[in-house]
Short mmCIF file of C-alpha atoms in Angstrom, two decimals:
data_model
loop_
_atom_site.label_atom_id
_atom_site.label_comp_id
_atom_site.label_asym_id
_atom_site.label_seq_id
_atom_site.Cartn_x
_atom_site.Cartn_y
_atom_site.Cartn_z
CA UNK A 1 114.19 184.82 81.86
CA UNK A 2 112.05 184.33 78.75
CA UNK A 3 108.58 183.97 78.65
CA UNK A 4 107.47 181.41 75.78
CA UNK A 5 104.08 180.62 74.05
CA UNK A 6 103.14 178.09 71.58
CA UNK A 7 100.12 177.60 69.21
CA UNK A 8 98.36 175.51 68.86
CA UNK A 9 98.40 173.79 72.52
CA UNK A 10 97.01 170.88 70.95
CA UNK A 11 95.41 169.07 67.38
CA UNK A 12 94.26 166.28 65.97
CA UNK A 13 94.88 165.54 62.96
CA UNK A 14 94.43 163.43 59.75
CA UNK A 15 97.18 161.43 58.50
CA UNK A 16 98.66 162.93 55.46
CA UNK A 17 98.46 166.63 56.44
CA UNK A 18 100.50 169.06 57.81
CA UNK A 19 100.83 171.54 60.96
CA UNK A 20 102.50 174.24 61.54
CA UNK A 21 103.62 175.07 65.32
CA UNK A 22 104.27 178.55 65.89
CA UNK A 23 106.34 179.76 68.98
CA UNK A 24 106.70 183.39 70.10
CA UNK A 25 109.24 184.87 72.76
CA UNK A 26 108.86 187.85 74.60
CA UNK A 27 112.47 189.05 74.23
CA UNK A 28 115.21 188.36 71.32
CA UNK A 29 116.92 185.05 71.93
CA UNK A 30 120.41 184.11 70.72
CA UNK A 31 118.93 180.41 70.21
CA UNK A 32 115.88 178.51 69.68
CA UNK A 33 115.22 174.82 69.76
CA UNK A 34 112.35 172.37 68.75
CA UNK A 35 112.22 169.23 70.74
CA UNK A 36 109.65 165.86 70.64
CA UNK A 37 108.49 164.20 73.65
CA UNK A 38 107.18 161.19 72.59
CA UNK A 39 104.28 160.15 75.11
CA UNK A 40 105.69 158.75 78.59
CA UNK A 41 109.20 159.72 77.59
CA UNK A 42 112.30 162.02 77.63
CA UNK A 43 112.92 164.76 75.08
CA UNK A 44 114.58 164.73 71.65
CA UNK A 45 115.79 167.34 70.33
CA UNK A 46 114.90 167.69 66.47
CA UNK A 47 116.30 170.91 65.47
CA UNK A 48 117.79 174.28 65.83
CA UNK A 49 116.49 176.87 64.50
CA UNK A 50 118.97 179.37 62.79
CA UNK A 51 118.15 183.02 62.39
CA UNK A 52 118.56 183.63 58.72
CA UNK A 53 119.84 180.47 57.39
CA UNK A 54 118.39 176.68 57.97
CA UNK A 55 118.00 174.86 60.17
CA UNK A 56 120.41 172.42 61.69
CA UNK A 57 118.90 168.63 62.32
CA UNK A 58 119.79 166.20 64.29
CA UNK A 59 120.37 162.91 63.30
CA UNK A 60 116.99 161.14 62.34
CA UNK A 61 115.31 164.39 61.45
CA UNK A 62 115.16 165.77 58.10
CA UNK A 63 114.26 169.05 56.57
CA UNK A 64 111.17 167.73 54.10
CA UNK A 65 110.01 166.35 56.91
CA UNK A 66 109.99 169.30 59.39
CA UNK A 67 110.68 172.24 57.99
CA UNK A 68 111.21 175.35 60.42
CA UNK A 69 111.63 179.03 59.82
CA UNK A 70 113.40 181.48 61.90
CA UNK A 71 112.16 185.06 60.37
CA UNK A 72 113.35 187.02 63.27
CA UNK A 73 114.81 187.02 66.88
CA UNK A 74 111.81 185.76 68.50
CA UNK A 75 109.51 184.00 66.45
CA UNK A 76 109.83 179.98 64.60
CA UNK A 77 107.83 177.63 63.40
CA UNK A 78 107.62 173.76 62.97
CA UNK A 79 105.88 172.31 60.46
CA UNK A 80 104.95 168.65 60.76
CA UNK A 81 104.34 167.64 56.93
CA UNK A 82 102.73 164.61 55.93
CA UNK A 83 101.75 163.21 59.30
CA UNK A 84 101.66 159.74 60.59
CA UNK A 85 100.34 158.41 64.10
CA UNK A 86 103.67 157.76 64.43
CA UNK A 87 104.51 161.60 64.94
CA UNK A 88 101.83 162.17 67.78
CA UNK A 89 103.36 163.61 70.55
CA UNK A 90 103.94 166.64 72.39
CA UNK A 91 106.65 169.36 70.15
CA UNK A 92 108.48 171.55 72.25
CA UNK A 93 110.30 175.09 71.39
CA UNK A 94 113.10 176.26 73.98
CA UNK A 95 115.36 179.37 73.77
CA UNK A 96 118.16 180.02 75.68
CA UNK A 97 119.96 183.69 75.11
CA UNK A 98 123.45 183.86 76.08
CA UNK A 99 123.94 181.96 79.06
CA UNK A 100 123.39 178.00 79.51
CA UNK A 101 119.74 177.64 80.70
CA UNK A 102 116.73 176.72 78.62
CA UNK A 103 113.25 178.16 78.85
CA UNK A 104 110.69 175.85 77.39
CA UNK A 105 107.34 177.13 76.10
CA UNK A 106 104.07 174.93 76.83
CA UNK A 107 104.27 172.29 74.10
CA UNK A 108 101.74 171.54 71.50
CA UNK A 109 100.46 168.21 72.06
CA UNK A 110 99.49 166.44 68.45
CA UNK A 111 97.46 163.71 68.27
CA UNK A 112 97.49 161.91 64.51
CA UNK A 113 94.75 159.59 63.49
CA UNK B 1 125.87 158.55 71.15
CA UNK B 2 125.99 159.71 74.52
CA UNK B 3 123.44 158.36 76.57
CA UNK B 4 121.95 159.74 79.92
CA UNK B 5 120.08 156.83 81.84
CA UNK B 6 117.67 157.91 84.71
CA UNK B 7 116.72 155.45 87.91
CA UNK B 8 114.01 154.48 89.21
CA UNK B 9 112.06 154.90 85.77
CA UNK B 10 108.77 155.81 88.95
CA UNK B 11 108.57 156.37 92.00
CA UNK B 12 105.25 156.67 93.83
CA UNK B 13 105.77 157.36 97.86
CA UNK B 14 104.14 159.21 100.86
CA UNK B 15 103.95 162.70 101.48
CA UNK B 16 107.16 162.80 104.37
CA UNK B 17 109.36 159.63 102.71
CA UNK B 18 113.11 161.20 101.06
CA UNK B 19 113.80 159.74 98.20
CA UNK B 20 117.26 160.10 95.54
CA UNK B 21 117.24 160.08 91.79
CA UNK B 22 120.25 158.98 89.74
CA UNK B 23 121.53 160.15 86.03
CA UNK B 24 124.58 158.07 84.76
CA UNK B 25 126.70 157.97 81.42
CA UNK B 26 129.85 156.88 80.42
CA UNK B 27 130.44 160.16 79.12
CA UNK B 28 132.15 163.20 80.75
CA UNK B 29 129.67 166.34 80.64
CA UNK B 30 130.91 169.80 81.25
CA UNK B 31 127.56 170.81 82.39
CA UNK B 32 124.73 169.02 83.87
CA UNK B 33 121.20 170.38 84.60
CA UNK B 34 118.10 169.21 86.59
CA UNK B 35 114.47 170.64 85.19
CA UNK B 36 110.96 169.18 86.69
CA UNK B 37 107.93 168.75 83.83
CA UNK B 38 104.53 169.02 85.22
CA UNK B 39 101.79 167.87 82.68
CA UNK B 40 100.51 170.23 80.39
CA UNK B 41 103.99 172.19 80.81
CA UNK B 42 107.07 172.48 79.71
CA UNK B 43 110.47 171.28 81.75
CA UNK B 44 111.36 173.68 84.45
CA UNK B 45 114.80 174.18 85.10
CA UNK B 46 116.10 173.60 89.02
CA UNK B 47 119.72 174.00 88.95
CA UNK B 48 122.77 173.91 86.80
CA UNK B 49 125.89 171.92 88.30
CA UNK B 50 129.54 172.15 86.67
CA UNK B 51 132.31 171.41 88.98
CA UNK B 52 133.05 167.90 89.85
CA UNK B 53 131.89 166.87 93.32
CA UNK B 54 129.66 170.46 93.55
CA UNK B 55 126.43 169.91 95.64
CA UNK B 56 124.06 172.63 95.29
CA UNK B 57 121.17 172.91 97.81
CA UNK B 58 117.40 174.42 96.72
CA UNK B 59 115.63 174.61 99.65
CA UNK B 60 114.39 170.86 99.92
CA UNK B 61 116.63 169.29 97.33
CA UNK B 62 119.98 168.76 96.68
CA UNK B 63 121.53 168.06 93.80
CA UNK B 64 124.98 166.72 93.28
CA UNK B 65 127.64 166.06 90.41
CA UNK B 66 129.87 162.95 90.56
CA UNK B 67 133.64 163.47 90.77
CA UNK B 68 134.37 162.37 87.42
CA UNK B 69 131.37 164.91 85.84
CA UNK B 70 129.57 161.39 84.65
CA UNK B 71 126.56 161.24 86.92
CA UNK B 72 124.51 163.05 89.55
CA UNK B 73 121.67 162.40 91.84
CA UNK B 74 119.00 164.56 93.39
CA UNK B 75 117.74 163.66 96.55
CA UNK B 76 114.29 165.10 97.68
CA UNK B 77 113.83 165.40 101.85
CA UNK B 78 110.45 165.46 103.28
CA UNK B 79 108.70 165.32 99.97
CA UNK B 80 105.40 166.79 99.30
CA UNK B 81 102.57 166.08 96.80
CA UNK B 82 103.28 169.57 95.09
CA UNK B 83 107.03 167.29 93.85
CA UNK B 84 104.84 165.24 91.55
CA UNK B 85 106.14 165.81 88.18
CA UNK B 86 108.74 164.49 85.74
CA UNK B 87 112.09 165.02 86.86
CA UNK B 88 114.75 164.89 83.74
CA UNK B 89 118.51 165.45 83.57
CA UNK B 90 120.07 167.04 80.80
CA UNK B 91 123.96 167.26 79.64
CA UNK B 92 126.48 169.25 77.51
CA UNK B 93 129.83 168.32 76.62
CA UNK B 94 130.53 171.65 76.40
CA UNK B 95 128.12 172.78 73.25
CA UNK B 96 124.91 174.53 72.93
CA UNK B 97 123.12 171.44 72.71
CA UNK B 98 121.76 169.04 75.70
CA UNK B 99 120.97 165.90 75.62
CA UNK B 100 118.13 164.54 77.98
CA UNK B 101 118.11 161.98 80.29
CA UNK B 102 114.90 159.04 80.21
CA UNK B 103 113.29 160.74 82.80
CA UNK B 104 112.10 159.71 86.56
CA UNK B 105 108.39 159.88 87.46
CA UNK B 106 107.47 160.84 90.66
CA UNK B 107 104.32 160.95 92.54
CA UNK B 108 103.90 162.17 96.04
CA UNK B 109 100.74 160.83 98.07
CA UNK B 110 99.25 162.58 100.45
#
């Protein structure tokens, strides 16, 4: 297993700035996810994050608009840049590391006024 | 896009009641998983199913995976307020990435 932690838990913020998420594991990871869960709903997964090279978005996401770093084995970060209401909700950063389940960390719950 | 539809969307019942939760697609999945959210928390993961038709048993739920790797249900016996929580399915055709399902809300009254 992999333990997971996340900072900040939570913000509020101002529309028109930016946060960055960090997420540490306690072990080296093969991969590592960032995901959105949108109050009241499911997950969506925004991104991979790629050891050494960019990231790879999903479809709706774009780089300039969350940019993440992968410096090492066990460390990313999310950046939410330029914020909106519209991007208040909980981010999520999973790993998994070699077989096919996730580990999830807390979340950071973002609230944008 | 693949699509992974949950039902009920809630569920509130009484602490004793069983109750069964059902993720459908059109899409064939080589892999289908089961995690439980609690608020403030990340998902959980429950169980992992991959063989068409396998039902996998932990302790009071069991989880199954249609014939045709499409759907599954979990079905909750006896349920107990401490099953409160968001239950979501995920799915892989076979890549690192899941998708997740829309998610079932359940609360357990005592």
């Amino acid at each position: 297993s992999a333990v997971i932690s996340q900072k900040p838990s939570r913000d509020i913020c101002q529309r028109g700035t930016s946060l960055t998420i960090q997420c540490q594991v306690d072990s080296q990871v093969t991969m590592m996810f960032w995901y959105r869960q949108q109050p009241g709903q499911s997950l969506t997964l925004i991104a991979t994050a790629n050891q050494g090279s960019e990231a790879t978005y999903e479809s709706g996401f774009v780089i300039d608009k969350f940019p993440i770093s992968r410096p090492n084995l066990t460390f990313s970060t999310l950046t939410v840049s330029n914020m909106s209401p519209e991007d208040s909700s909980i981010y999520l950063c999973s790993v998994t590391s070699g077989g096919n389940e996730q580990f999830f960390g807390p979340g950071t719950r973002l609230t944008v006024l | 896009t693949q699509l992974l539809e949950q039902s009920p969307q809630f569920l509130s019942i009484q602490e004793g009641e069983n109750l069964t939760v059902y993720c459908n697609s059109s899409s064939v999945f080589s892999s289908l998983q089961w995690y439980r959210q609690e608020p403030g928390e990340g998902p959980v993961l429950l169980v992992t199913v991959v063989t068409g038709g396998e039902v996998k048993k932990l302790k009071r739920l069991t989880f199954q995976f249609g014939d045709a790797r499409k759907d599954s249900s979990l079905h909750i016996t006896a349920a107990q307020p401490g099953d409160t929580g968001l239950y979501l399915c995920a799915a892989t055709s076979g890549t690192y990435k899941y998708i997740f399902g829309t998610g079932t809300r359940l609360k357990v009254l005592a």
